[in-house]
Coordinates of C-alpha atoms in Angstrom, one line a residue:
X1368 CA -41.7 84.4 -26.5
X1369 CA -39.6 81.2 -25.7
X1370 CA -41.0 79.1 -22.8
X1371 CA -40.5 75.9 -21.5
X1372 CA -42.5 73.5 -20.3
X1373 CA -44.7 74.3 -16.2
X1374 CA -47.3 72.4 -14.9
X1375 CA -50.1 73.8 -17.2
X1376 CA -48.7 71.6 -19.9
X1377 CA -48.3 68.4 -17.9
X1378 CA -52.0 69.1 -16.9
X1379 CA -52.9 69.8 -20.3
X1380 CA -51.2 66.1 -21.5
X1381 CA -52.8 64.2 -19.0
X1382 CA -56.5 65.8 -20.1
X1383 CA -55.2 64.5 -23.6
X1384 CA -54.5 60.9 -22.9
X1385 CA -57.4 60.3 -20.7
X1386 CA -60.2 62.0 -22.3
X1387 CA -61.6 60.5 -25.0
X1388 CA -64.0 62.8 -26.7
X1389 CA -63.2 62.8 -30.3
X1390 CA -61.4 60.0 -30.4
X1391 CA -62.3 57.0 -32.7
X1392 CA -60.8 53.3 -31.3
X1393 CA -59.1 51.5 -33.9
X1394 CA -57.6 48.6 -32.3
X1395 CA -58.4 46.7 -28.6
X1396 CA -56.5 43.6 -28.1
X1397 CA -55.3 42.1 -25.3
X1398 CA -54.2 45.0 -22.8
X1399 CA -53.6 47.4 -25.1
X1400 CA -56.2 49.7 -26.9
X1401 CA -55.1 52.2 -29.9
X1402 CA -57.3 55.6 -30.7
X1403 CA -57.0 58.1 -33.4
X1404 CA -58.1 61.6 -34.3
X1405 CA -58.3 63.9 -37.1
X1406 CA -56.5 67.3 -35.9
X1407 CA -58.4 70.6 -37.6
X1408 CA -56.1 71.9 -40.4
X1409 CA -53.9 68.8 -40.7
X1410 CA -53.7 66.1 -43.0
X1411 CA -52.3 63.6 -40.1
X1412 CA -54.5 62.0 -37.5
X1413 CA -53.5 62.0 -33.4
X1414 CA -52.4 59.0 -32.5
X1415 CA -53.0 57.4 -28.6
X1416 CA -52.0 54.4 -26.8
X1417 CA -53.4 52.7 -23.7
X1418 CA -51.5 49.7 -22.5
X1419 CA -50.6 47.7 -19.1
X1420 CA -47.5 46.6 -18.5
X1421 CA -48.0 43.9 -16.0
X1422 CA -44.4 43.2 -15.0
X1423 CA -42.2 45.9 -15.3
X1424 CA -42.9 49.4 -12.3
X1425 CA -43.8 53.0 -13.7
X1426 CA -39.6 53.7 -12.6
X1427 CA -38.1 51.5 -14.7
X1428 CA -40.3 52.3 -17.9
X1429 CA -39.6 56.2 -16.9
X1430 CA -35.4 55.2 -16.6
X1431 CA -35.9 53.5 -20.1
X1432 CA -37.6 56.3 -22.0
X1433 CA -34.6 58.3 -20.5
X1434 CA -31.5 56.7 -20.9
X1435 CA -29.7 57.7 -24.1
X1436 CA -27.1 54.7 -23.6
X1437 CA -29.9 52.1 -23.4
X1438 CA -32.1 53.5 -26.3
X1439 CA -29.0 52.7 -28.2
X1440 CA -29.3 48.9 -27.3
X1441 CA -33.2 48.7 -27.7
X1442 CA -34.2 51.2 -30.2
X1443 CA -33.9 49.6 -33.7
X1444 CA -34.8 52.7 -35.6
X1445 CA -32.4 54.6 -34.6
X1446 CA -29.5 56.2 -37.1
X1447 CA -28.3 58.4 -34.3
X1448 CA -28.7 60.4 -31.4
X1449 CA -27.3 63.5 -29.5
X1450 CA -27.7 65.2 -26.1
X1451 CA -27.6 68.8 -27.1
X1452 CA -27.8 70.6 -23.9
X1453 CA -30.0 71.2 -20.6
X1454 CA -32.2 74.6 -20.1
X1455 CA -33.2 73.3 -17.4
X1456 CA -33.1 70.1 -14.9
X1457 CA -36.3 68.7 -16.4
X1458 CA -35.3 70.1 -19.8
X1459 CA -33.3 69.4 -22.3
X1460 CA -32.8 69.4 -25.9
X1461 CA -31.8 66.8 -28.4
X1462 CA -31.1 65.2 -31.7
X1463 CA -32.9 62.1 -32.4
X1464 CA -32.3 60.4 -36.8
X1465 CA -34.3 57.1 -37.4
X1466 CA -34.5 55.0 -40.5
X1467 CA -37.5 54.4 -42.6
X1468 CA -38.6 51.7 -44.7
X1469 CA -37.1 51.8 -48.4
X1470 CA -37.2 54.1 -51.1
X1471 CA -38.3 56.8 -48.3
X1472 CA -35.2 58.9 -46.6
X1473 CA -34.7 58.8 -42.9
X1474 CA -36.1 61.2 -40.8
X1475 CA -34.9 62.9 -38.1
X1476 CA -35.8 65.4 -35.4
X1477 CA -34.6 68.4 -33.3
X1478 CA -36.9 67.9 -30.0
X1479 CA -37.1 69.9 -27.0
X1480 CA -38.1 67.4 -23.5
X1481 CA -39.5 68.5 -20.4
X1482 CA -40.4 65.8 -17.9
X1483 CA -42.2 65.4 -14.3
X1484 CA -42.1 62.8 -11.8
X1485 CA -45.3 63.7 -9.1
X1486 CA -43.4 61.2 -6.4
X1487 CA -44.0 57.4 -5.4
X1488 CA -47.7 56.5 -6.1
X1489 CA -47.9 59.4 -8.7
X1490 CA -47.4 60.2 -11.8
X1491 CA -44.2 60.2 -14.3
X1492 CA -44.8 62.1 -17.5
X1493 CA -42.6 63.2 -20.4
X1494 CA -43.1 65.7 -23.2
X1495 CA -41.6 66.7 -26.1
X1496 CA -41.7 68.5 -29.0
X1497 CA -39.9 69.6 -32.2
X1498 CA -37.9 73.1 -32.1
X1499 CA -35.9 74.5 -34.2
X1500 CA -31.8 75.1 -33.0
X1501 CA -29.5 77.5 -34.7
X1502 CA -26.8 75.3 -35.2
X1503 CA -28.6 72.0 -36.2
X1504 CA -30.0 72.8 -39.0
X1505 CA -31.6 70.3 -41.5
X1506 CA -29.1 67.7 -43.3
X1507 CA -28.8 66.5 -46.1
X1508 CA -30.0 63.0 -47.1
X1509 CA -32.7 63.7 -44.0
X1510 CA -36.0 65.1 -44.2
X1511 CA -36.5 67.0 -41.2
X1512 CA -39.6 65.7 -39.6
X1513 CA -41.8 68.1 -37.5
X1514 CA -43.4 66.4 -33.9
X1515 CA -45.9 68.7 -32.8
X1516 CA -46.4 66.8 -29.3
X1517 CA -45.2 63.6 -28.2
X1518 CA -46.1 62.3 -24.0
X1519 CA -46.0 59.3 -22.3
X1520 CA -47.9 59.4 -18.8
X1521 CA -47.0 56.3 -16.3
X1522 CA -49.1 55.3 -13.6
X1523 CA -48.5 52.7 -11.3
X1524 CA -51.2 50.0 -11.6
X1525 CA -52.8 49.4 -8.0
X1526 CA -54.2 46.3 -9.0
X1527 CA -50.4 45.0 -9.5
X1528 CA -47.5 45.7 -7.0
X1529 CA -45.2 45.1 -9.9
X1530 CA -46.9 46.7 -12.7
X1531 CA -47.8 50.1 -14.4
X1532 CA -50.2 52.0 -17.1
X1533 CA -48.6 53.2 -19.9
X1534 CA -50.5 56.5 -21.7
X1535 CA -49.1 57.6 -25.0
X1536 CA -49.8 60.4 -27.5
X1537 CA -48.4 61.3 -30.4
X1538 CA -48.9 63.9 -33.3
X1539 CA -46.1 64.3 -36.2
X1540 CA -45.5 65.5 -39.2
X1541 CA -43.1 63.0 -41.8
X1542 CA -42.8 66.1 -44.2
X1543 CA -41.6 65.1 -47.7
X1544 CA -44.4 64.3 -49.8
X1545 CA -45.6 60.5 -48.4
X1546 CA -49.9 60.7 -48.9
X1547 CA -51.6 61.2 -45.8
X1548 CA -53.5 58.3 -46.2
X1549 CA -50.0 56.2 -45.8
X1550 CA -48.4 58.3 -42.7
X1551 CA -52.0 57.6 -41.0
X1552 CA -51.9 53.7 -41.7
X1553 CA -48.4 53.1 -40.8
X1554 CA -48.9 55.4 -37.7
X1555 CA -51.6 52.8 -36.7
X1556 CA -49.0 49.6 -37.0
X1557 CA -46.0 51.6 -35.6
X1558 CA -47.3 53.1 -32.3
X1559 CA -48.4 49.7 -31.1
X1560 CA -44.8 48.4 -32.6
X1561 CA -43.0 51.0 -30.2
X1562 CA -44.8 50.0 -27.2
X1563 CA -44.2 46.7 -27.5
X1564 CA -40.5 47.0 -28.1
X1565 CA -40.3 49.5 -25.3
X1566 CA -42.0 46.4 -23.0
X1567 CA -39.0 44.3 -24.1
X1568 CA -36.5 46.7 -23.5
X1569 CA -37.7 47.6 -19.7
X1570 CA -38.0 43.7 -18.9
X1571 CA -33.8 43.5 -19.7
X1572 CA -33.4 47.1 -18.2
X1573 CA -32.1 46.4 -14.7
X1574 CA -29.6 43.9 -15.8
X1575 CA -28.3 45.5 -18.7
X1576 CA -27.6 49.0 -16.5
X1577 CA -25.5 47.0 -13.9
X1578 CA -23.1 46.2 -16.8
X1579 CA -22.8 49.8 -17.2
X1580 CA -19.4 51.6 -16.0
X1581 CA -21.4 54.1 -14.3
X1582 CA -25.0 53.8 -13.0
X1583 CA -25.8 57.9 -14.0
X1584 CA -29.8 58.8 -13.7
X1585 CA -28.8 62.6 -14.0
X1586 CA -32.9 62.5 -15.0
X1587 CA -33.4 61.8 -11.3
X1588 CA -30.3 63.4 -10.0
X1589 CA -29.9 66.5 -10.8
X1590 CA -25.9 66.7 -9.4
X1591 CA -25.5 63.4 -11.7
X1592 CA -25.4 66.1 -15.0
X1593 CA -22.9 66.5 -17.5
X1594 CA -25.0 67.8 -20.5
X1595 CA -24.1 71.6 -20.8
X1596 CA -26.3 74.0 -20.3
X1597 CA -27.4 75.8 -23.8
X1598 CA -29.0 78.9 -24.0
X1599 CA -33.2 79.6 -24.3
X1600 CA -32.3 81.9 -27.0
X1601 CA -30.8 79.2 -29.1
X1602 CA -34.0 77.3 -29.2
X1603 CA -37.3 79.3 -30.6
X1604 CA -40.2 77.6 -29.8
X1605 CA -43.7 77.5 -31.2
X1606 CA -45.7 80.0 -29.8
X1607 CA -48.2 77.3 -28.7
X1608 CA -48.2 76.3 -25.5
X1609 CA -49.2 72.0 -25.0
X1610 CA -52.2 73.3 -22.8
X1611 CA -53.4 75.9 -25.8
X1612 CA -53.3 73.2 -28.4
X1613 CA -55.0 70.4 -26.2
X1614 CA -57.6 73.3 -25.7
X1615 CA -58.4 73.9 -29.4
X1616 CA -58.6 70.2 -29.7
X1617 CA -61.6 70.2 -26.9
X1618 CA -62.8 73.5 -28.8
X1619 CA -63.6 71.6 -31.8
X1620 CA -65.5 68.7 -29.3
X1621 CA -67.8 70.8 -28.2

């Protein structure tokens, strides 16, 4: 049955980035501390993120992840992009293509986004997901890559007025045939990669927007929307739920 995203799953994505049972630490430098896990029946390890950002809040990093203009400016990887349609206010669905390093193809995604913001002092999380749509099919000179769960939790840091913690998790599927053993070592190099460019980008965020023609959040202001509402019967979503997945991950823990 097609579902989106309640507070179950949000709980079940913050159990995911904070508990560490399972998890191996591959990298602690600086601020920043990178974990990996195998996932039972798949040949490509969870990947997780801890990092402070000591100068940018939780808000702007939330506005950054958001804003489909702005990942335009920052996000180098990207081929293209497409706001699909709302189900929801805090969910949406869209087209994301980003290049790879040569001979492979570029990848690209169909991913459905839920997102919660808990108030001032809380907690801002997004979610996403691949799903398949009936008229974005795969394309050709793309491999269709598969993102079982992708989340970001922010937190603001209360040992910095001006700073936040950054929680990221990530497991995805390249498809094609690349050997495991590659996907898992560039996964390693990449995550890191991404959170440093997304530091970058929220440190020009604030002045870059008031350049803009309009100053849209519709991801904060719901009356702000222009995306059009698509149907839940367009999108079929895995019967999974985030919170039944995260569960057989602390299944095989114990």
């Amino acid at each position: 049955m097609a579902r989106i995203a309640d507070d179950s799953d949000f709980e079940a994505l913050k159990r995911l980035v904070d508990n560490h049972d399972g998890w191996t630490l591959e990298l602690s430098k600086s601020d920043t501390e990178v974990y990996t896990r195998p996932v039972p029946g798949c040949n490509f390890n969870m990947v997780k993120i801890h990092t402070e950002f000591a100068d940018v809040t939780a808000d702007i990093v939330f506005d950054v992840l958001h804003d489909p203009d702005y990942r335009k400016v920052w996000d180098s990887h990207m081929l293209a992009s497409e706001e699909i349609g709302i189900l929801n206010v805090n969910n949406d669905v869209g087209y994301y293509a980003m290049s790879c390093p040569p001979p492979l193809k570029p990848r690209d995604f169909v991913l459905q986004r839920s997102w919660l913001d808990t108030g001032p002092q809380g907690e801002q999380m997004l979610l996403s997901r691949s799903v398949p749509h009936k008229n974005y099919p795969p394309k050709k000179g793309y491999v269709r890559a598969m993102s079982y769960i992708t989340g970001f939790v922010l937190r603001t840091n209360k040992n910095s007025k001006t700073g936040c913690i950054l929680k990221y998790v990530a497991h995805c599927d390249p498809q094609g045939t690349l050997p495991p053993w590659l996907v898992n070592k560039v996964t390693h190099t990449l995550g890191p990669r991404m959170v440093k460019d997304l530091k970058k980008a929220a440190l020009g965020y604030v002045s870059w927007k008031q350049t803009q023609p309009h100053l849209r959040k519709p991801w904060r202001f719901p009356e702000e929307i222009r995306c059009p509402r698509i149907s839940i019967d367009d999108v079929r979503f895995f019967p999974q739920t985030v919170g039944e997945v995260v569960d057989s991950f602390e299944d095989e823990v114990v």
